[in-house]
Coordinates of C-alpha atoms in Angstrom, one line a residue:
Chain A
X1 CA -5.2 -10.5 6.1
X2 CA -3.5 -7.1 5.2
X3 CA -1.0 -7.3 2.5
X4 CA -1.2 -3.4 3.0
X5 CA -0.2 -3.4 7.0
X6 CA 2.4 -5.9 6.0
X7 CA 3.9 -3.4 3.3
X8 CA 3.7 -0.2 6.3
X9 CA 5.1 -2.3 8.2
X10 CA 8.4 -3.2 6.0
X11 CA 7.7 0.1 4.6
X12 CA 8.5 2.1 8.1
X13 CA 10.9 0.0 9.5
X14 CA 13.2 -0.1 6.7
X15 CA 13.5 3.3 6.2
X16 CA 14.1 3.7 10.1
X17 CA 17.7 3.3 10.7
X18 CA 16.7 3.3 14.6
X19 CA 13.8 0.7 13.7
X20 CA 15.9 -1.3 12.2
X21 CA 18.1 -1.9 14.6
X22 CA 15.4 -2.4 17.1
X23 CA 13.7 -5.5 14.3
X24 CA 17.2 -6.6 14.1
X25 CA 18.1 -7.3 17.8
X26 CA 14.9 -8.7 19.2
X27 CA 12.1 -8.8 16.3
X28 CA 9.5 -10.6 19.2
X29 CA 9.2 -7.4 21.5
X30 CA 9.8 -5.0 18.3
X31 CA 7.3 -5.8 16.1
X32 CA 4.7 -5.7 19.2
X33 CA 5.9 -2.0 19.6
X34 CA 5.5 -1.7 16.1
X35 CA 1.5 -2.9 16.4
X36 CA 1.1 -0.6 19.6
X37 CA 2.6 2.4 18.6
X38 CA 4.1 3.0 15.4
X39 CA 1.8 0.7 12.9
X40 CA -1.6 2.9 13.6
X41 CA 0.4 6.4 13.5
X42 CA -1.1 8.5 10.7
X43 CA 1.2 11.6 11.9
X44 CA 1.6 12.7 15.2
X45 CA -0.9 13.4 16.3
X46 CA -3.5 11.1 14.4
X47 CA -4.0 7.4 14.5
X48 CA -5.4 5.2 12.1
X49 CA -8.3 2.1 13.4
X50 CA -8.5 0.3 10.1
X51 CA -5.6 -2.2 10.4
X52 CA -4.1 -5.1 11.9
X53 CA -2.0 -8.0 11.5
X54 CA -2.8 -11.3 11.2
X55 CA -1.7 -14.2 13.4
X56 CA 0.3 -15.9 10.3
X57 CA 1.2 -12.4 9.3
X58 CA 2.9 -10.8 12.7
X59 CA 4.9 -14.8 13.2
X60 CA 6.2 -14.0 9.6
X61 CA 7.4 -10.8 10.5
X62 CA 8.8 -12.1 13.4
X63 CA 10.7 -14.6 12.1
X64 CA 11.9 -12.7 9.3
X65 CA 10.3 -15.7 7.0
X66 CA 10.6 -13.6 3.9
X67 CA 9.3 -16.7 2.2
X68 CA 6.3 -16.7 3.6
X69 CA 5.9 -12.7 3.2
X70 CA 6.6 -13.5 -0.3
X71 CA 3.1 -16.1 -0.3
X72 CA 0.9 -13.7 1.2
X73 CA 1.5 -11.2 -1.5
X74 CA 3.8 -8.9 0.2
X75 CA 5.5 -6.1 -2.4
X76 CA 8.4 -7.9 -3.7
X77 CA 10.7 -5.1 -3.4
X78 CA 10.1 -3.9 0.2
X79 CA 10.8 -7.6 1.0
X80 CA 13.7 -8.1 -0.6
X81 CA 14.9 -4.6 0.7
X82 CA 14.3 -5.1 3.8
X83 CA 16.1 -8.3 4.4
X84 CA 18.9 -7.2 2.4
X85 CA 19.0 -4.5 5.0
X86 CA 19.5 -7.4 7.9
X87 CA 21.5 -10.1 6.1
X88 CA 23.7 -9.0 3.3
X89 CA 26.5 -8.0 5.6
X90 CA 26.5 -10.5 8.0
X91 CA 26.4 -13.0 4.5
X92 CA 29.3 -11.2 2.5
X93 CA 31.3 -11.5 5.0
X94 CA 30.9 -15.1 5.7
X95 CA 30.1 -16.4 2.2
X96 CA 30.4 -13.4 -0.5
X97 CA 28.7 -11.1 -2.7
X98 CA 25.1 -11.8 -3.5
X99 CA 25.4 -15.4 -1.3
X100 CA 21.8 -13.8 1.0
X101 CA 20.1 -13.0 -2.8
X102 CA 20.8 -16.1 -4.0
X103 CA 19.7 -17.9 -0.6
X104 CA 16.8 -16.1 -0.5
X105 CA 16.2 -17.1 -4.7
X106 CA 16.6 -20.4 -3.5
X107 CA 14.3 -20.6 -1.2
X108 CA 11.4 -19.7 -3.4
X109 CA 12.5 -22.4 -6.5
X110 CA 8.8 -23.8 -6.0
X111 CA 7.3 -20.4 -7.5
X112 CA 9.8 -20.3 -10.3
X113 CA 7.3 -21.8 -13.3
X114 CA 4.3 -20.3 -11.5
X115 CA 2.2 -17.1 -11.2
X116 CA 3.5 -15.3 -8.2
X117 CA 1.2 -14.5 -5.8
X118 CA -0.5 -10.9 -6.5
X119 CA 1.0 -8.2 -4.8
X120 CA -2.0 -5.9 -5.6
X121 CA -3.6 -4.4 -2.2
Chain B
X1 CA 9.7 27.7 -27.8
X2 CA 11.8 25.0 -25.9
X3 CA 13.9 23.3 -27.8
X4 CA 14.4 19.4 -26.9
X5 CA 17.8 18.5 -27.9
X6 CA 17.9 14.8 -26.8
X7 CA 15.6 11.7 -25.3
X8 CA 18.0 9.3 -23.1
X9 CA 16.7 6.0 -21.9
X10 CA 18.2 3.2 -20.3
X11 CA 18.6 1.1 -17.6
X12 CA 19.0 2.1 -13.9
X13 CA 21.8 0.0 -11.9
X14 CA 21.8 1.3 -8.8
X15 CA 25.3 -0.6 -8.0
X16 CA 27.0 1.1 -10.6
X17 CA 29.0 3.8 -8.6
X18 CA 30.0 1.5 -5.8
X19 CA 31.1 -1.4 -8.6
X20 CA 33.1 0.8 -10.3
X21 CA 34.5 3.2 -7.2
X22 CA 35.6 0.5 -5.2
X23 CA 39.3 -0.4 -4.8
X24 CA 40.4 -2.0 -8.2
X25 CA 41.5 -5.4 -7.1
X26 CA 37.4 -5.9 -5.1
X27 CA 36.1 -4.4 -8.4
X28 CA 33.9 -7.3 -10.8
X29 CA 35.6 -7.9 -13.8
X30 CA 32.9 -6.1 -15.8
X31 CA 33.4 -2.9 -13.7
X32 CA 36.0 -0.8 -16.5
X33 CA 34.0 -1.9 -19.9
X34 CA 30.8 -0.7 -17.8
X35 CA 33.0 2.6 -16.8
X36 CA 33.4 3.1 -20.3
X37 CA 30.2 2.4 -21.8
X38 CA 28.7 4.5 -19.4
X39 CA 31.3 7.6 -20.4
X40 CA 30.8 7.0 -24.0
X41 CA 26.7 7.1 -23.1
X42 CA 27.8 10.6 -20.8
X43 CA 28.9 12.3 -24.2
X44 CA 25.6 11.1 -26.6
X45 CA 23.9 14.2 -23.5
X46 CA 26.9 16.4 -23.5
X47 CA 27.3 16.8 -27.0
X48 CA 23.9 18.6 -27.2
X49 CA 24.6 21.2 -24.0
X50 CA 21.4 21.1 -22.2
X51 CA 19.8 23.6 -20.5
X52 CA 17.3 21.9 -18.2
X53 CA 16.7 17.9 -17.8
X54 CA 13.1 16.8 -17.6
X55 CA 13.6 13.8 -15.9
X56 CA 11.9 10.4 -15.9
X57 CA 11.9 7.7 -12.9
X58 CA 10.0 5.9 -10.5
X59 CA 9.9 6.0 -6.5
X60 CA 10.5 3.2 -5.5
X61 CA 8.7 3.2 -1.6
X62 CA 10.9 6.2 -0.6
X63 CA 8.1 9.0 -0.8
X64 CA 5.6 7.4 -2.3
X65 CA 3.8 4.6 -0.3
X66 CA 0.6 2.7 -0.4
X67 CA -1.7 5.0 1.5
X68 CA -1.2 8.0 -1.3
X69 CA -0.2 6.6 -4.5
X70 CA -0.2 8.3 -7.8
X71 CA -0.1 7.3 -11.0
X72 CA 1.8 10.4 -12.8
X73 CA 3.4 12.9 -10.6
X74 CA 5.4 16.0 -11.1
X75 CA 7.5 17.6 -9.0
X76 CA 7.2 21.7 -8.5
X77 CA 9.8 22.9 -6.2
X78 CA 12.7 25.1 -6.5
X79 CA 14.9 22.3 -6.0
X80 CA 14.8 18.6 -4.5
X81 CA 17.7 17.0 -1.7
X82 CA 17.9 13.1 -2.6
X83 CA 18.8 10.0 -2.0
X84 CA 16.8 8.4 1.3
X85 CA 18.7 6.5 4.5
X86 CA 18.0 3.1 2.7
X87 CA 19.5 3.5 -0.4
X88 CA 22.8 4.6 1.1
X89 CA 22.7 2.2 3.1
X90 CA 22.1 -0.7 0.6
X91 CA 23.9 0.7 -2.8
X92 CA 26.0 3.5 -1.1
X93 CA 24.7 6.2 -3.1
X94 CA 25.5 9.6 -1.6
X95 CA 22.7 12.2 -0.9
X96 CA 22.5 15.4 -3.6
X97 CA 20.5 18.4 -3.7
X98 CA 19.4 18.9 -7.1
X99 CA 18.0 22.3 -8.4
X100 CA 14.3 22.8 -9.8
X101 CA 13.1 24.8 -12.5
X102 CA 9.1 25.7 -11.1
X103 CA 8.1 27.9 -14.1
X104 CA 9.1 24.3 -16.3
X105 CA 7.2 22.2 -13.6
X106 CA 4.3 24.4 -13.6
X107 CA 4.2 24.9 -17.1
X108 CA 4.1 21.3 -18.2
X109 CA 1.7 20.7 -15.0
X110 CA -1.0 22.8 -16.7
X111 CA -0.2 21.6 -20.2
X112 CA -0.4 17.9 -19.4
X113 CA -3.4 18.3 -17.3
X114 CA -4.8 20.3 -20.6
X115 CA -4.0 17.0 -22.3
X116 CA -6.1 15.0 -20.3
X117 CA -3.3 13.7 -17.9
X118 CA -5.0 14.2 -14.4
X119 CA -0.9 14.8 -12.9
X120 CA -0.4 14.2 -8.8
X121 CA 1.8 17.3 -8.4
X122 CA 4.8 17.5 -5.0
X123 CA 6.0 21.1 -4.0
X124 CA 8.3 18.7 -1.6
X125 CA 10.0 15.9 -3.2
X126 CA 13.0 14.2 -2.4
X127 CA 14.1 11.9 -5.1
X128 CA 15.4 8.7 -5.2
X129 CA 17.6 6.6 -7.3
X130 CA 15.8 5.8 -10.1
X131 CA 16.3 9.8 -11.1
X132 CA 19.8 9.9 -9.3
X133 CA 21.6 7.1 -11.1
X134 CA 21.4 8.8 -14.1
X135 CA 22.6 11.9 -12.7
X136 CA 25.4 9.5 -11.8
X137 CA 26.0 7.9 -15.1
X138 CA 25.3 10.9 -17.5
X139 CA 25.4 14.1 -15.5
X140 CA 27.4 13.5 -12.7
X141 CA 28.6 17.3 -12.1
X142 CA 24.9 17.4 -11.3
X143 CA 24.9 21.2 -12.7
X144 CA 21.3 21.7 -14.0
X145 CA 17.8 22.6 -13.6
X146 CA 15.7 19.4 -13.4
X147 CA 11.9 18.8 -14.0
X148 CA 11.5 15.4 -12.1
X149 CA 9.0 13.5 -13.2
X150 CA 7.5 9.8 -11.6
X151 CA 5.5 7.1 -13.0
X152 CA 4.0 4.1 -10.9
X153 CA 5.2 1.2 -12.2
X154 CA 5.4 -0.6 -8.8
X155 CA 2.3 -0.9 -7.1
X156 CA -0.7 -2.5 -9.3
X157 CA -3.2 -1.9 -11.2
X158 CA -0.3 0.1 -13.4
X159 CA -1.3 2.8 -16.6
X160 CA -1.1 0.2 -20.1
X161 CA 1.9 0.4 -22.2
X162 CA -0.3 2.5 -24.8
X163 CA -1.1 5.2 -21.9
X164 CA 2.8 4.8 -21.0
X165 CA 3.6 5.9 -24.6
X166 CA 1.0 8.4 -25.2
X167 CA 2.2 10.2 -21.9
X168 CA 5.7 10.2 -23.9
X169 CA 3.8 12.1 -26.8
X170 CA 2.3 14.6 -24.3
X171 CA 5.2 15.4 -22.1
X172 CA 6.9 15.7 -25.9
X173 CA 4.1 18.1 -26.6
X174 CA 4.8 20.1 -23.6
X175 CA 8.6 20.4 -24.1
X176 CA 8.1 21.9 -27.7
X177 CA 5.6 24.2 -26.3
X178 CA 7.6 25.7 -23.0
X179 CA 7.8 29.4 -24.2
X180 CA 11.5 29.5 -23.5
X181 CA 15.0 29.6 -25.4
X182 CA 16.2 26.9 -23.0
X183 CA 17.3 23.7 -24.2
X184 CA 15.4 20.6 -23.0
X185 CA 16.5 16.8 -22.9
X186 CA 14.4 14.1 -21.7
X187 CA 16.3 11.3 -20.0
X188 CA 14.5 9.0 -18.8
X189 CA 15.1 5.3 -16.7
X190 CA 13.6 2.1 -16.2
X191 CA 14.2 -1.5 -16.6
X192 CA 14.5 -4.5 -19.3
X193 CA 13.6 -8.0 -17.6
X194 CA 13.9 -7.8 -13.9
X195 CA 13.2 -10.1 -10.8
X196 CA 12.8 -8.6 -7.2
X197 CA 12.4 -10.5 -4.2
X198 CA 11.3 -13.7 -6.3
X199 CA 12.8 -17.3 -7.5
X200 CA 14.8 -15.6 -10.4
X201 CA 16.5 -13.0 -8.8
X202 CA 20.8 -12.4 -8.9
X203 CA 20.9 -14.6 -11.9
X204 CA 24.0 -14.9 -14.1
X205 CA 21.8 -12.8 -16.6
X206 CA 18.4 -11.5 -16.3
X207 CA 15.4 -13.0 -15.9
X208 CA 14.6 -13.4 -19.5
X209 CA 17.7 -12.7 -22.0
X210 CA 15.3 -13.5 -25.0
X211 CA 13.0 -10.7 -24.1
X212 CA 16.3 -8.2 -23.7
X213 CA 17.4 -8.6 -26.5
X214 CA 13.8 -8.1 -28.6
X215 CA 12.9 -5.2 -26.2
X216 CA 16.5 -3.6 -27.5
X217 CA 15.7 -4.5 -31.2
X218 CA 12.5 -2.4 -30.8
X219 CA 13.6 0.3 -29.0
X220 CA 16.9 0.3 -31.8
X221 CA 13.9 0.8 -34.4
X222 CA 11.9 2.8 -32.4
X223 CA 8.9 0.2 -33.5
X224 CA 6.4 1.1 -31.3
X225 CA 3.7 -1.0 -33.4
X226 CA 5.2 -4.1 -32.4
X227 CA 5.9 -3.3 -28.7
X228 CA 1.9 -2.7 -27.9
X229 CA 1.5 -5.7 -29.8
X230 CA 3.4 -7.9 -27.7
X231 CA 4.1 -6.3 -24.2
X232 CA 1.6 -6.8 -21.9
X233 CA 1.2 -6.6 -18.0
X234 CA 1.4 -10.3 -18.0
X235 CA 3.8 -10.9 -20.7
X236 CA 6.1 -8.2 -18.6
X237 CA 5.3 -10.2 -15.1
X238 CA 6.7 -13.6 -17.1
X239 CA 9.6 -12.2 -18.1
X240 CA 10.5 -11.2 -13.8
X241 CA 8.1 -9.7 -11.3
X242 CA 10.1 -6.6 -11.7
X243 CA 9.7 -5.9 -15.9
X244 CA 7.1 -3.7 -15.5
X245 CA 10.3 -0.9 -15.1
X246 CA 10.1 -0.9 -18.8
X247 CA 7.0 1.0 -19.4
X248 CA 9.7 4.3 -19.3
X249 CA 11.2 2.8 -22.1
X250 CA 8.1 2.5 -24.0
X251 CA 7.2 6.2 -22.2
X252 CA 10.9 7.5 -23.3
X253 CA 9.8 6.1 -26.8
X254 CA 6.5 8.0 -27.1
X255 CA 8.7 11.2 -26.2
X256 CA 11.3 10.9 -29.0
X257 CA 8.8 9.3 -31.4
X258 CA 8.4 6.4 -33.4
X259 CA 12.2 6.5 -34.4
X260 CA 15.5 4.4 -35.0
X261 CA 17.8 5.8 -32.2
X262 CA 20.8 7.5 -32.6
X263 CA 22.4 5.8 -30.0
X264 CA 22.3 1.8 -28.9
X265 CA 24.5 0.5 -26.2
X266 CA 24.0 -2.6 -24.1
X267 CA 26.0 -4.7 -21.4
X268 CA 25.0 -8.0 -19.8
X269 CA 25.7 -8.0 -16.5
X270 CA 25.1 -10.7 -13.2
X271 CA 21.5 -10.4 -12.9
X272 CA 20.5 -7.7 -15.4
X273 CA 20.9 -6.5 -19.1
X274 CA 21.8 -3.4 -19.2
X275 CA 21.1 -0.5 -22.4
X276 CA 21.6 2.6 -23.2
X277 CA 19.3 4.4 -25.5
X278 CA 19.7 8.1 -27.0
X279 CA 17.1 9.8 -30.0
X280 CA 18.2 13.2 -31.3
X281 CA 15.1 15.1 -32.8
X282 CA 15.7 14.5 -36.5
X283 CA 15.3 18.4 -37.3
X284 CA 18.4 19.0 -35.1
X285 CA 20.4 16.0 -36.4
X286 CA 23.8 16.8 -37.0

């Protein structure tokens, strides 16, 4: 598992107006680009050998299953913002403000009286 | 020497220039009472006509990321664009260049490092919104020097809520000691409860009202005693996975000193509690 390639990976993409659009459209073939090419890239010209996704991990990612990101310890913010990025407009318009934040609180009701899972890496 | 003039610390919303920009009839019902709270909160800085803000925040995953992260960092540059792709994008916060003050940076650099603070330093830093809401809210004709300043209090293990404080008392320390006529305030943001990304997030108030309104009362008294007696990493992570924004209160705190503030405001809003906190230095009280 790598919480931390998780994180790079929300980490890059969401800050990536072009990625974005990319994890948006068709997040299968994307986020196999991302492990190719963009996940190991240290700078441009160096490459990193140290991480890679898990099976559970990349199927998350792919599915946009921020409920499961949420279980294996990914950061909580970089989640939330990241699918805030993808859903809150496509959400207000249908249902209003905050109707993806609350979904998305909803979804995780069965961590509400519990310790979260650590987001240390 | 520097003369510190005022400690600010409250609450960063990051919403609050679209909620209260926005056409009237799509703005929340809160949006004018928050308008004016904030104006009113605008004055408690202006009153005291600062030279240069040393300013307090925390990246959140902008610049800073998991394969470099510091603890303390200061920025050193002559001045410092902000506000990254994402941020406009999700609160509509428009970018700004702010200017720097280098001999400040590098002077309190040296000095904190003297006192034992072993300081991350950026001569490139672009700042995000935990240092440009309050631009927003309490400087907005964004017309001075600034001295940013960043704090981890995102990506664990964190600094205690005693190192948070003494770091308060040091960059205090280093304010008085500038050799300058300027002066200084020290505005700081962070968080009461917050939840992120978890089960209690968007709430009709925050995560934990009870713990607002004690974290309030202490900061009101400036009762530092009692806040290292009963905040903790895991008391903060109870009260939303996102609390741990207040250790810049408790920092904000060790910077204006174990004192009643001059200034208390607070609004609830959906989701959060929000407050507004100025100290004057007592020698300079009017």
């Amino acid at each position: 598992m790598s919480k931390y390639y998780v994180n790079k990976f929300l980490f890059t993409v969401d800050r990536d107006p072009d990625y974005l659009k990319r994890y948006i459209e068709d997040p299968k073939s994307f986020v196999a680009t991302w492990e190719q090419s963009i996940g190991p890239k240290l700078n441009d010209a160096e490459r990193s050998t140290v991480h890679s996704l898990t099976d559970a991990e990349r199927q998350a990612l792919i599915d946009h299953d921020y409920v499961a990101l949420f279980e294996m310890g990914a950061h909580f913010f970089l989640n939330l913002t990241m699918y805030i990025g993808i859903y809150d407009e496509p959400y207000l318009a249908k249902s209003g403000p905050l109707s993806f934040q609350r979904e998305f609180a909803a979804k995780l009701q069965h961590w509400r009286d519990k310790d979260y899972p650590s987001v240390e890496t | 020497m520097a003369q510190l003039v005022a400690t600010l610390a409250s609450t960063h919303h990051p919403f609050y220039l679209k909620a209260t920009t926005m056409p009237p009839e799509q703005q929340m019902p809160q949006a004018p009472k928050w308008k004016r709270k904030i104006e009113a909160y605008r004055e408690t800085l202006a009153r005291t006509k600062p030279d240069i803000l040393v300013m307090i925040g925390s990246d959140h995953f902008h610049q800073i990321f998991l394969d470099n992260c510091p603890q303390f960092l200061i920025g050193k540059a002559p001045r410092y664009d902000a506000t990254f792709y994402n941020e406009e994008r999700e609160f509509g916060i428009p970018k700004y260049v702010l200017e720097g003050d280098e001999e400040m940076s590098r002077f309190m650099h040296q000095h904190l490092m003297d006192q034992n603070f072993d300081f991350a330093f950026s001569n490139e830093l672009k700042i995000d919104h935990s240092i440009i809401c309050p631009i927003i809210t309490v400087r907005p004709q964004n017309d001075l020097p600034v001295v940013p300043i960043y704090t981890n209090i995102f990506a664990p293990p964190l600094h205690s809520p005693k190192r948070f404080y003494e770091l308060g008392r040091a960059i205090r320390k280093a304010i008085d000691d500038f050799p300058s006529d300027k002066r200084v305030a020290a505005i700081g943001t962070g968080h009461l409860s917050l939840e992120l990304g978890g089960p209690r997030q968007f709430m009709e108030t925050g995560p934990d009202p009870d713990f607002d309104r004690q974290a309030i009362e202490w900061l009101r008294a400036g009762d530092i005693d009692s806040i290292l007696a009963n905040v903790n990493h895991e008391t903060m992570a109870k009260s939303g996975n996102a609390t741990h924004g207040f250790l810049n209160f408790i920092l904000m705190l060790g910077v204006a000193g174990p004192e009643g503030a001059d200034y208390v405001d607070n609004l609830d809003l959906f989701h959060t509690m929000e407050a507004y906190f100025t100290w004057y230095p007592k020698e300079q009280a009017a």
